[in-house]
PDB file of C-alpha atoms in Angstrom:
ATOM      1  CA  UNK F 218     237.181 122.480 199.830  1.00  0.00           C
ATOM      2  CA  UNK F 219     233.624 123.896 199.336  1.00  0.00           C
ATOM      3  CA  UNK F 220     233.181 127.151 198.048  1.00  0.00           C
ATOM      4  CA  UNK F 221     229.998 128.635 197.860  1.00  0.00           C
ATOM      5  CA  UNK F 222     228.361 131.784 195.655  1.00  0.00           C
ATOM      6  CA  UNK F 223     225.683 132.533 198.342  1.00  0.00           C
ATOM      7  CA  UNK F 224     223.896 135.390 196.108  1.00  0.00           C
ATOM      8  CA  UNK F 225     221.157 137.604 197.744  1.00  0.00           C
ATOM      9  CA  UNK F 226     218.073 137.714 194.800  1.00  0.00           C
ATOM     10  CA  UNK F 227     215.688 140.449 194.170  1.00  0.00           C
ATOM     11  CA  UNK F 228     217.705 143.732 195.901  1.00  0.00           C
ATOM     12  CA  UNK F 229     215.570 146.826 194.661  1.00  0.00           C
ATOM     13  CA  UNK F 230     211.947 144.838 194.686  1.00  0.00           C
ATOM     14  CA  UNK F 231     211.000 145.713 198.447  1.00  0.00           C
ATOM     15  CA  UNK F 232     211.890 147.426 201.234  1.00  0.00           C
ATOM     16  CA  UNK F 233     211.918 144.073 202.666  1.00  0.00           C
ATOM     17  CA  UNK F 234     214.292 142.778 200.471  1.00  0.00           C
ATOM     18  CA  UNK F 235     216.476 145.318 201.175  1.00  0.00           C
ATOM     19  CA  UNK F 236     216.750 145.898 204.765  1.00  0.00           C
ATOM     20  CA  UNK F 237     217.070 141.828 205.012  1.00  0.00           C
ATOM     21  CA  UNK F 238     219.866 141.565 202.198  1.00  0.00           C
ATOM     22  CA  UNK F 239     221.866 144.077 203.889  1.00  0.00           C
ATOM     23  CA  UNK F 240     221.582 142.975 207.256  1.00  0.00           C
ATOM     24  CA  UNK F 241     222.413 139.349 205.995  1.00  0.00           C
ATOM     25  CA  UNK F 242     225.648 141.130 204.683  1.00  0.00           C
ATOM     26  CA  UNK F 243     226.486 142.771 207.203  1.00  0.00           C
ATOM     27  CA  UNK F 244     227.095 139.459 209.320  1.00  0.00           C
ATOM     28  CA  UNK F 245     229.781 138.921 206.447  1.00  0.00           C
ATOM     29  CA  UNK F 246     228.254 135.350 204.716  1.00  0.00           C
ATOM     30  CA  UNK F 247     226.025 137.085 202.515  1.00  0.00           C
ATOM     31  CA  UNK F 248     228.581 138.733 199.827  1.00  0.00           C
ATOM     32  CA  UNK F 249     226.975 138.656 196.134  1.00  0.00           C
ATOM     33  CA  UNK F 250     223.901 141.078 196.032  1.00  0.00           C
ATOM     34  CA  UNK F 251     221.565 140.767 192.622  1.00  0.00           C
ATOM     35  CA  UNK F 252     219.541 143.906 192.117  1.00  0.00           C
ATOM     36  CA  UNK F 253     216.772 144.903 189.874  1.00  0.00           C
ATOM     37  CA  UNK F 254     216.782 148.039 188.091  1.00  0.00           C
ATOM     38  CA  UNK F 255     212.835 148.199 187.860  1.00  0.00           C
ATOM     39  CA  UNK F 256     212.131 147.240 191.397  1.00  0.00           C
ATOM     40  CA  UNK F 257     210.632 150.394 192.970  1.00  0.00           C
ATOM     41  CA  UNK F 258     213.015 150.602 195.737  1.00  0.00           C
ATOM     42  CA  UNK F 259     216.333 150.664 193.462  1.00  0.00           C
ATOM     43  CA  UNK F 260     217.346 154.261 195.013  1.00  0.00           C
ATOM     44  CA  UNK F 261     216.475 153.262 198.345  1.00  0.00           C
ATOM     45  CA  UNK F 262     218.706 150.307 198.210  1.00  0.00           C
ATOM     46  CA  UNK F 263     221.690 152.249 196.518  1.00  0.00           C
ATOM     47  CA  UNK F 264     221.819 154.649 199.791  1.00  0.00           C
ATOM     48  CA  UNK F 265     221.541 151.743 201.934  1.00  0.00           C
ATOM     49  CA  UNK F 266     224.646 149.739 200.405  1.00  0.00           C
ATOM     50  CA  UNK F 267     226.549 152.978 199.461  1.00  0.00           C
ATOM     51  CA  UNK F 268     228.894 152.394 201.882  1.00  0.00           C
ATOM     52  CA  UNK F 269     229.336 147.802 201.487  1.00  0.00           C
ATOM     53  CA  UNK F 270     232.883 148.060 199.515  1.00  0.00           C
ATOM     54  CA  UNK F 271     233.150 144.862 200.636  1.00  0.00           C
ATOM     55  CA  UNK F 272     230.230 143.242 198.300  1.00  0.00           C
ATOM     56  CA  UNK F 273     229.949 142.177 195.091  1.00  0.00           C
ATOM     57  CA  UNK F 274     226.944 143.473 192.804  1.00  0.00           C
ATOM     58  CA  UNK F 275     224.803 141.975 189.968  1.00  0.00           C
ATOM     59  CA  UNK F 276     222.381 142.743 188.029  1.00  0.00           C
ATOM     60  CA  UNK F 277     219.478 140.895 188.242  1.00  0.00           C
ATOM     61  CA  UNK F 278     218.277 141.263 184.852  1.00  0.00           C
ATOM     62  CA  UNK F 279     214.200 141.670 185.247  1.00  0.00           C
ATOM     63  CA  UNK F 280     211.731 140.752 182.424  1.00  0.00           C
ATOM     64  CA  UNK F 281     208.803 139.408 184.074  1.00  0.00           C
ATOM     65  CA  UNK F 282     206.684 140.065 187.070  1.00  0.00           C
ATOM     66  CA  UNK F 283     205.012 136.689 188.388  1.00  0.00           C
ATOM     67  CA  UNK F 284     203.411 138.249 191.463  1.00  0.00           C
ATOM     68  CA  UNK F 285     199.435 139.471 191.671  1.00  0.00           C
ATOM     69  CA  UNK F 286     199.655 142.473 193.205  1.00  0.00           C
ATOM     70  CA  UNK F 287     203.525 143.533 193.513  1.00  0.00           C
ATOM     71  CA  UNK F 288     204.121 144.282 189.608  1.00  0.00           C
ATOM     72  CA  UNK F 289     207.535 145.364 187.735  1.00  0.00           C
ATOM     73  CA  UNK F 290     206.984 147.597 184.749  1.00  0.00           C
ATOM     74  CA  UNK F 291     210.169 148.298 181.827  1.00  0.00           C
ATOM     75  CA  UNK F 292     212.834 150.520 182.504  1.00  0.00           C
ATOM     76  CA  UNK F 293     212.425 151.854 179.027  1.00  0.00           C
ATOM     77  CA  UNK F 294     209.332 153.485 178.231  1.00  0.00           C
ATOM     78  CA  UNK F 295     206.125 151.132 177.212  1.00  0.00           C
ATOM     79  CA  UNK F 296     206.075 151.860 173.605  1.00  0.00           C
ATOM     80  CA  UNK F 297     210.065 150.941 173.002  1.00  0.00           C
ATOM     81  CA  UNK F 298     209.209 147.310 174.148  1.00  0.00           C
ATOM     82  CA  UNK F 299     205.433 146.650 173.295  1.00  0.00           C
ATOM     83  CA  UNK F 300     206.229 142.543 173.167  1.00  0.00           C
ATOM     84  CA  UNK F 301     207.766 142.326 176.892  1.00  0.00           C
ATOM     85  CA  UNK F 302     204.372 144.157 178.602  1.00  0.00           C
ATOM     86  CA  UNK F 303     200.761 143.056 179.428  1.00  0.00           C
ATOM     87  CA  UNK F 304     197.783 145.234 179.066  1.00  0.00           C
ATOM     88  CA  UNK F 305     198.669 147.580 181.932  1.00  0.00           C
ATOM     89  CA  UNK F 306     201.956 147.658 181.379  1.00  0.00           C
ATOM     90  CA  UNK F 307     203.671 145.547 183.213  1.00  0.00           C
ATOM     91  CA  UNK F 308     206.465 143.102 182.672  1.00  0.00           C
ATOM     92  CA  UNK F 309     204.382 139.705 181.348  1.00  0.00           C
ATOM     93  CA  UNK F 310     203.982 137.294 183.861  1.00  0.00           C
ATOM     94  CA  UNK F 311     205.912 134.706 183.281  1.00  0.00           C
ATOM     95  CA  UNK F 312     208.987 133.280 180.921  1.00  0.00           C
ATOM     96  CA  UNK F 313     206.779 130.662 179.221  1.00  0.00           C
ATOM     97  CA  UNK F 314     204.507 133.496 178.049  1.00  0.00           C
ATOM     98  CA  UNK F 315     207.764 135.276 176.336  1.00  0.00           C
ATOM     99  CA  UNK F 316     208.033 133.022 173.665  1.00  0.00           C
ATOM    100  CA  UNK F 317     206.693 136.432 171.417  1.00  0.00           C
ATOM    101  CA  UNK F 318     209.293 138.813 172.992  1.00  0.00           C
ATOM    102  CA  UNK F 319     211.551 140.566 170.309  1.00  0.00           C
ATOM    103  CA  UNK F 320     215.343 140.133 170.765  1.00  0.00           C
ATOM    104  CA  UNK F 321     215.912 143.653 169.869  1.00  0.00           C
ATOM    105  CA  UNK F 322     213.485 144.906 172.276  1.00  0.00           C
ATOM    106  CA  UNK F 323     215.152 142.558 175.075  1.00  0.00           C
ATOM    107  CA  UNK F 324     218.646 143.680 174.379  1.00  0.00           C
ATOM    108  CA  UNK F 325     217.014 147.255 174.745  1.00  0.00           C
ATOM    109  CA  UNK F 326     215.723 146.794 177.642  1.00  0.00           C
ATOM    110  CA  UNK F 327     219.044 144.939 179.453  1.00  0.00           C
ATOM    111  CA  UNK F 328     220.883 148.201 178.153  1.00  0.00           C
ATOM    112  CA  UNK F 329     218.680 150.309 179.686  1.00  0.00           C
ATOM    113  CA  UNK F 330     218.264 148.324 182.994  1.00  0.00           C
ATOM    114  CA  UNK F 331     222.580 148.144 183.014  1.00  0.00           C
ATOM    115  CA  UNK F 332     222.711 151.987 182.629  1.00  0.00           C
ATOM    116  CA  UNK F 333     219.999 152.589 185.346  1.00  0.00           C
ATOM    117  CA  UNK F 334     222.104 150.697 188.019  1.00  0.00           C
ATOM    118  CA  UNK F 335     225.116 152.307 187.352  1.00  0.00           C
ATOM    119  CA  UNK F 336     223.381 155.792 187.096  1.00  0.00           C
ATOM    120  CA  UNK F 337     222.521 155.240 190.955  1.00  0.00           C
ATOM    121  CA  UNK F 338     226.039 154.191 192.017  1.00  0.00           C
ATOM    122  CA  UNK F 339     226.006 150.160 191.527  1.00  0.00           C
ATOM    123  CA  UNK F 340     229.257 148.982 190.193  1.00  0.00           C
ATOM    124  CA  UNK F 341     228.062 145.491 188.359  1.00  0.00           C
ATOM    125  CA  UNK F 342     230.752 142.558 188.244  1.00  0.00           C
ATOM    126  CA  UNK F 343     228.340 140.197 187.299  1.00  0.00           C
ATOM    127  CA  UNK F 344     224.699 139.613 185.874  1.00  0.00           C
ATOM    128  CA  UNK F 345     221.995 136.764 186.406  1.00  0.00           C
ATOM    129  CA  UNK F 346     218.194 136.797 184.935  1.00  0.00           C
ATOM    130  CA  UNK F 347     215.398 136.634 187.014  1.00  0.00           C
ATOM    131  CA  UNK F 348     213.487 133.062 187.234  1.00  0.00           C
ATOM    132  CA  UNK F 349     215.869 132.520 183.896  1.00  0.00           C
ATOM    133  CA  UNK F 350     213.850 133.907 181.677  1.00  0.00           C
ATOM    134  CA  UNK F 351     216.573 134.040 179.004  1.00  0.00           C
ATOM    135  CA  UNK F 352     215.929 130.773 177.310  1.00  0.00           C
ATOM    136  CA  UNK F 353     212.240 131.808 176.867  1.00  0.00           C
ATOM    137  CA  UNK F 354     213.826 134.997 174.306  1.00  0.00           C
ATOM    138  CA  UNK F 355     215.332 133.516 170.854  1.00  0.00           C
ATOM    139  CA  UNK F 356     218.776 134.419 170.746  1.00  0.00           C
ATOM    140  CA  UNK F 357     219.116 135.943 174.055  1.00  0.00           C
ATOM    141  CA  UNK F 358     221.245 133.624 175.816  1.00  0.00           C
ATOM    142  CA  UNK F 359     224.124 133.980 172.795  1.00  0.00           C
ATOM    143  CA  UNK F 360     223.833 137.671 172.991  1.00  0.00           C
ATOM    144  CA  UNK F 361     224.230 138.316 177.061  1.00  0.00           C
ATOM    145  CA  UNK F 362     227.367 135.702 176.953  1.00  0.00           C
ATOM    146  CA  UNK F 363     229.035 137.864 174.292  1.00  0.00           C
ATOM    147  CA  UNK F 364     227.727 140.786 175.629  1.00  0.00           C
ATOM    148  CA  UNK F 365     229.132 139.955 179.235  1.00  0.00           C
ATOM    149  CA  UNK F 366     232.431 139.314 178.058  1.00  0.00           C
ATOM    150  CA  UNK F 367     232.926 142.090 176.141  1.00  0.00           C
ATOM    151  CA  UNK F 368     231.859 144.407 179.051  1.00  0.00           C
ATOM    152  CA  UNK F 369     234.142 142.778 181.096  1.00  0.00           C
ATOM    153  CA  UNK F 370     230.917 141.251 183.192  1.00  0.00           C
ATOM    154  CA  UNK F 371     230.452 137.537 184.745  1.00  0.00           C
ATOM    155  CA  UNK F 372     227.675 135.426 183.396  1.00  0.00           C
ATOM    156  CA  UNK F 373     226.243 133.763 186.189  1.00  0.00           C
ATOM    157  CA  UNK F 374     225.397 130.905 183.521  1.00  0.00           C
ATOM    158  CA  UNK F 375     229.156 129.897 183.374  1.00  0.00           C
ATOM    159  CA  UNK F 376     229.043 128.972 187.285  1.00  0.00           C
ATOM    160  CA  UNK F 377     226.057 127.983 187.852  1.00  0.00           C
ATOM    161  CA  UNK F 378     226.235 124.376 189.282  1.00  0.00           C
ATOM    162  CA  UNK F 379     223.249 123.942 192.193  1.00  0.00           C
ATOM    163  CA  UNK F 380     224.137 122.289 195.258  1.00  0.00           C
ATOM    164  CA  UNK F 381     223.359 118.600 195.365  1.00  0.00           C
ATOM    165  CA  UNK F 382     220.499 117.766 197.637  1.00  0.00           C
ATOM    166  CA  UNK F 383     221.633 115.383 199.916  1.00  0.00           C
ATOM    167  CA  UNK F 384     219.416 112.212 200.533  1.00  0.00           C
ATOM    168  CA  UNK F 385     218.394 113.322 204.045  1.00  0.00           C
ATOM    169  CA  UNK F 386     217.368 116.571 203.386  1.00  0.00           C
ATOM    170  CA  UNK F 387     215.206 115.432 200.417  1.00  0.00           C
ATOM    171  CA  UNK F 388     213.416 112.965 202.466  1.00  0.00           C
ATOM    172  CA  UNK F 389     212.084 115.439 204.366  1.00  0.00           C
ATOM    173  CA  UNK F 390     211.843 118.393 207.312  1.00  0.00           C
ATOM    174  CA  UNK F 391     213.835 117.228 210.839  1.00  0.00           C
ATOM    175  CA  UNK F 392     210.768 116.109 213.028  1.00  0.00           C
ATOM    176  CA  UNK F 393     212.303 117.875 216.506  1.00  0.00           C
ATOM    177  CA  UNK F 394     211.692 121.309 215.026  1.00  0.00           C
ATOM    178  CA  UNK F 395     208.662 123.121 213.331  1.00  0.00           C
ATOM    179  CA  UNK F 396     210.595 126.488 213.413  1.00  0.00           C
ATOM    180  CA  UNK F 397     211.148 126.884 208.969  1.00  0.00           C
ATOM    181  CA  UNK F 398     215.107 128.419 209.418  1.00  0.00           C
ATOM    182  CA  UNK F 399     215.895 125.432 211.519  1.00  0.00           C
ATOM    183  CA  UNK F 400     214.713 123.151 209.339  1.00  0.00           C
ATOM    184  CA  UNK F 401     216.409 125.063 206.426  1.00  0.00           C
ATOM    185  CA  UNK F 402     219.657 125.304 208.343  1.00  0.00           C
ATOM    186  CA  UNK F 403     219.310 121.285 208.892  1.00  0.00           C
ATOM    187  CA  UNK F 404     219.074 120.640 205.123  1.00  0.00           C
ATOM    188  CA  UNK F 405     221.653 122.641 204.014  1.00  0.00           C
ATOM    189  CA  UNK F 406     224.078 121.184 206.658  1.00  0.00           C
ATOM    190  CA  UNK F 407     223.339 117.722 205.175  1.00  0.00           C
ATOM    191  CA  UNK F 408     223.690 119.008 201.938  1.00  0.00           C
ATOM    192  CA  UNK F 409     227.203 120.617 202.386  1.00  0.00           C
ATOM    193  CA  UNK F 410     228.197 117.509 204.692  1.00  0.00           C
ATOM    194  CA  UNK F 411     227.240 115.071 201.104  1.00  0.00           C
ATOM    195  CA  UNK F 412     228.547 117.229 198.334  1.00  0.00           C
ATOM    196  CA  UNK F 413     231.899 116.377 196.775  1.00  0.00           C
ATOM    197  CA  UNK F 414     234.660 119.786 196.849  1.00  0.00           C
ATOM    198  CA  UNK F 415     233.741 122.172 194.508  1.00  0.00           C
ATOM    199  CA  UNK F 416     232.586 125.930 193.558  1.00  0.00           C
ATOM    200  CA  UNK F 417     228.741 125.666 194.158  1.00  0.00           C
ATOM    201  CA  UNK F 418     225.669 128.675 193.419  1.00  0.00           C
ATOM    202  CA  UNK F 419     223.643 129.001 196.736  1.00  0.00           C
ATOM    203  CA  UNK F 420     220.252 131.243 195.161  1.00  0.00           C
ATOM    204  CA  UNK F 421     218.584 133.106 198.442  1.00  0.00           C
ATOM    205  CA  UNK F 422     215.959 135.937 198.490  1.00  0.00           C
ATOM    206  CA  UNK F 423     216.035 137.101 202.601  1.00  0.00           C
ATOM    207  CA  UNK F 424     213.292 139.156 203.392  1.00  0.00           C
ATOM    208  CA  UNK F 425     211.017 140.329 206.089  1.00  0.00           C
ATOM    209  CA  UNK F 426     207.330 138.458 207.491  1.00  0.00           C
ATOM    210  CA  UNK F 427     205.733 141.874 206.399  1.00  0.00           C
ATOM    211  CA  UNK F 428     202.711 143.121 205.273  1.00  0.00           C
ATOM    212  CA  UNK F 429     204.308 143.707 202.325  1.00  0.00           C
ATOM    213  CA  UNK F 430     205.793 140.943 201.539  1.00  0.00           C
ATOM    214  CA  UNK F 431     202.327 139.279 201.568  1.00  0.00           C
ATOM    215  CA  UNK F 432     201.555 140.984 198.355  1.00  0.00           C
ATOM    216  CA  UNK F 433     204.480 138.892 196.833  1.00  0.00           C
ATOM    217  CA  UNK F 434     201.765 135.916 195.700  1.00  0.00           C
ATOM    218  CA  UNK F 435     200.100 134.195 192.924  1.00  0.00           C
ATOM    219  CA  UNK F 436     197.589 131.130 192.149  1.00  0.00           C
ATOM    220  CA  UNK F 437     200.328 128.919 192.904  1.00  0.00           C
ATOM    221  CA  UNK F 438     201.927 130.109 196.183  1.00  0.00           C
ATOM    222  CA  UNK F 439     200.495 132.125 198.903  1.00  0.00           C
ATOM    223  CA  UNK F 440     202.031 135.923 200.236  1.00  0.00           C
ATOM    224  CA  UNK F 441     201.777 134.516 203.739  1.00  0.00           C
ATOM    225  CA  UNK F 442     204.121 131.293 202.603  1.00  0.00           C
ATOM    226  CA  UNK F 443     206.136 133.333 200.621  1.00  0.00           C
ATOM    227  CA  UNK F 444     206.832 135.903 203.369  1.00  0.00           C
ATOM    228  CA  UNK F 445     207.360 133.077 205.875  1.00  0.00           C
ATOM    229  CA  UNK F 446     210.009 131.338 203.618  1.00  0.00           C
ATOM    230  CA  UNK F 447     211.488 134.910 203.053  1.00  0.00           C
ATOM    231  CA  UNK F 448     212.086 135.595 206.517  1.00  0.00           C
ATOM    232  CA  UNK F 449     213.225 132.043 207.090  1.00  0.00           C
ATOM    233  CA  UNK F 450     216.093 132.847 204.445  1.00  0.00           C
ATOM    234  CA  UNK F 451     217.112 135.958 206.478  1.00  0.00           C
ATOM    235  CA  UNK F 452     217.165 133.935 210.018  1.00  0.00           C
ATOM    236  CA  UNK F 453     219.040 131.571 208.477  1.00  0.00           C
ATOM    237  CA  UNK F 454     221.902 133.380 207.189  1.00  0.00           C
ATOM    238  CA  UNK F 455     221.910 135.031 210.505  1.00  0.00           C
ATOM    239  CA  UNK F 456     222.384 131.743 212.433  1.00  0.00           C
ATOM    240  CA  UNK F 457     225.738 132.016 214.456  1.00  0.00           C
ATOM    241  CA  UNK F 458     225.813 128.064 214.106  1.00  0.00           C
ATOM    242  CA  UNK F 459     225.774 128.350 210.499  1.00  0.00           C
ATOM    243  CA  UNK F 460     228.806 130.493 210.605  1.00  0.00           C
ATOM    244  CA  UNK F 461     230.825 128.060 213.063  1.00  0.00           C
ATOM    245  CA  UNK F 462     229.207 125.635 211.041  1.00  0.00           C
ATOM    246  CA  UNK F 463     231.549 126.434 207.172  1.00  0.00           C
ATOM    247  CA  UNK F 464     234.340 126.899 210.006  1.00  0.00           C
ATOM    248  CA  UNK F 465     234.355 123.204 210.826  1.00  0.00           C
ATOM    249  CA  UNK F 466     234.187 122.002 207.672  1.00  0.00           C
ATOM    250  CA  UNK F 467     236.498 124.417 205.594  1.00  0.00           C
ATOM    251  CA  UNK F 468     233.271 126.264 203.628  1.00  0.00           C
ATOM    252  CA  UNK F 469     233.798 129.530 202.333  1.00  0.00           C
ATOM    253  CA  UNK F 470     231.902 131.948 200.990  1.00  0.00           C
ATOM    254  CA  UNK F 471     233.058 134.043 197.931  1.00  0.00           C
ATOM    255  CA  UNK F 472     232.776 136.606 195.585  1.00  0.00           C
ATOM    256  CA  UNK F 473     232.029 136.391 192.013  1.00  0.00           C
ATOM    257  CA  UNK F 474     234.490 138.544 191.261  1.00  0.00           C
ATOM    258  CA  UNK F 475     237.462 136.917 193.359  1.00  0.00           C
ATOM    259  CA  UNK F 476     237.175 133.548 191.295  1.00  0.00           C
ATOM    260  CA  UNK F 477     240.344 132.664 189.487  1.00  0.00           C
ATOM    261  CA  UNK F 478     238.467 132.106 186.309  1.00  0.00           C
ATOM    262  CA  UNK F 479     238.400 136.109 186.476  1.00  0.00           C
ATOM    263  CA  UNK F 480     241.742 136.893 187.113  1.00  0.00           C
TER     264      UNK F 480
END
C-alpha cells in the first residue's frame, strides 16, 4: 500500500493560496494544510477553514521571503530579531544568506509565529519550515525536534521521504498534451505506478493564475510561470481521474496526525 502526506504549502501568503487550498480540500484529497503566521492573509484564511474539522494543520514555519515584490516581514517586532531582516525589514531572502541568523532570535521568532496561529483559531499537529531553511540556522534543527516533541507536535523532518521519480516521468512531459495539470497528473501516475509501498511526502502549493500571484517572482523564475504552475497544482488535485485513479491502485491519502507513529 501507498500512503501519501499530500500537504497544501504556503496557507496565509495569498488570497490565492487560500481560496485554492481550501477548495482542493474540500474535494477530500487535499488533507494536511501548512500555514504561515506572517503571510498577510493569516486571518482571512482562519475564517475560511474555521469550519474543515476534518483537516490537519501545520505550521509552516516562515523565515525568509524569496519573492521580489510579495515580501514576508517577522511576526515579532524588527528590533527583537535584527539578524533574520534585510534593510526594509523583511524576512532575508533566502536560507543561504542565514548563515548570520542568531539561534535565540530564531527560536523567538518560531514562538511567536506558534502563538500567532493559535491566537486565530489554528490547532497545529504538526510543523514544516519553509524552503528548509532550518539547516541554514546553527543549532536549529536540534532545537525544533526537541521542541516538537515536547509540545506534543510532528516534525515533518521525521517523515519526510520524497516520492521517487519514476523513469518516465523524468524523461520528460507526455507529447499528446500541452495542458501543464495533465502533464502533472501523467507524471505523478507513473510515479505512484513505480514506487515500492510505503508512507511518502507529496509537497503542493495550489493557487490561482492571478494577478497576484504574478507578483510571486524572482531573477530565477518568472510570476507568470509561477502562477501557471500554481494553478496547475490546484487543477490537478481537482482531477476526478486522479481520485479514481488512488482507487485503483489502493493510494490513500492521510493525515499527519492519524500515523501510527503518533498513536
Amino acid at each position: 500500500m501507498i500512503r501519501l502526506l499530500i500537504r497544501g504549502d504556503d496557507f496565509g501568503g495569498s488570497l490565492s493560496a487560500n481560496q485554492a487550498i481550501a477548495e482542493a480540500c474540500e474535494h477530500g484529497l487535499l488533507k494536511n494544510v501548512s500555514v504561515m503566521a506572517p503571510g498577510p492573509y493569516l486571518e482571512q484564511g482562519a475564517m475560511l477553514m474555521a469550519d474543515c474539522k476534518d483537516i490537519c494543520f501545520g505550521m509552516h514555519i516562515t523565515m525568509n521571503a524569496e519573492w521580489d515584490r510579495a515580501k514576508w516581514k517577522p511576526v515579532l517586532p524588527a528590533n527583537q530579531v535584527p539578524s533574520l531582516i534585510d534593510e526594509q525589514g523583511d524576512f532575508l531572502s533566502h536560507p543561504s544568506l542565514m548563515g548570520k541568523v542568531n539561534l535565540e532570535e530564531a527560536i523567538a521568532e518560531t514562538l511567536a509565529q506558534y502563538d500567532r496561529l493559535r491566537e486565530v483559531g489554528f490547532r497545529i499537529s504538526y510543523v514544516d519550515e519553509h524552503m528548509f531553511f532550518g539547516y541554514s540556522v546553527k543549532g536549529y534543527a536540534e532545537w525544533l525536534d526537541t521542541w516538537c516533541r515536547r509540545e506534543g507536535l510532528l516534525n515533518f523532518h521525521r517523515y519526510f521521504r520524497p516520492l521517487p521519480r519514476s523513469a518516465e516521468a523524468a524523461a520528460g512531459s507526455p507529447a499528446e498534451t500541452a495542458d501543464l495539470a495533465q502533464i502533472y497528473l501523467s507524471h505523478h501516475r507513473q510515479d505512484i505506478q513505480s514506487a515500492p509501498e510505503g508512507l511518502y511526502t507529496v509537497i503542493l502549493h495550489p493557487g490561482f493564475d492571478s494577478s497576484e500571484m504574478r507578483q510571486f517572482g524572482n531573477a530565477e523564475i518568472s510570476g507568470e510561470q509561477i502562477a501557471a504552475e500554481r494553478d496547475a497544482e490546484r487543477r490537478m488535485l481537482l482531477e476526478p481521474d486522479l481520485a479514481s485513479f488512488y482507487s485503483q491502485y489502493g493510494v490513500t491519502s492521510v493525515r499527519y496526525d492519524e500515523l501510527e507513529e503518533r498513536k
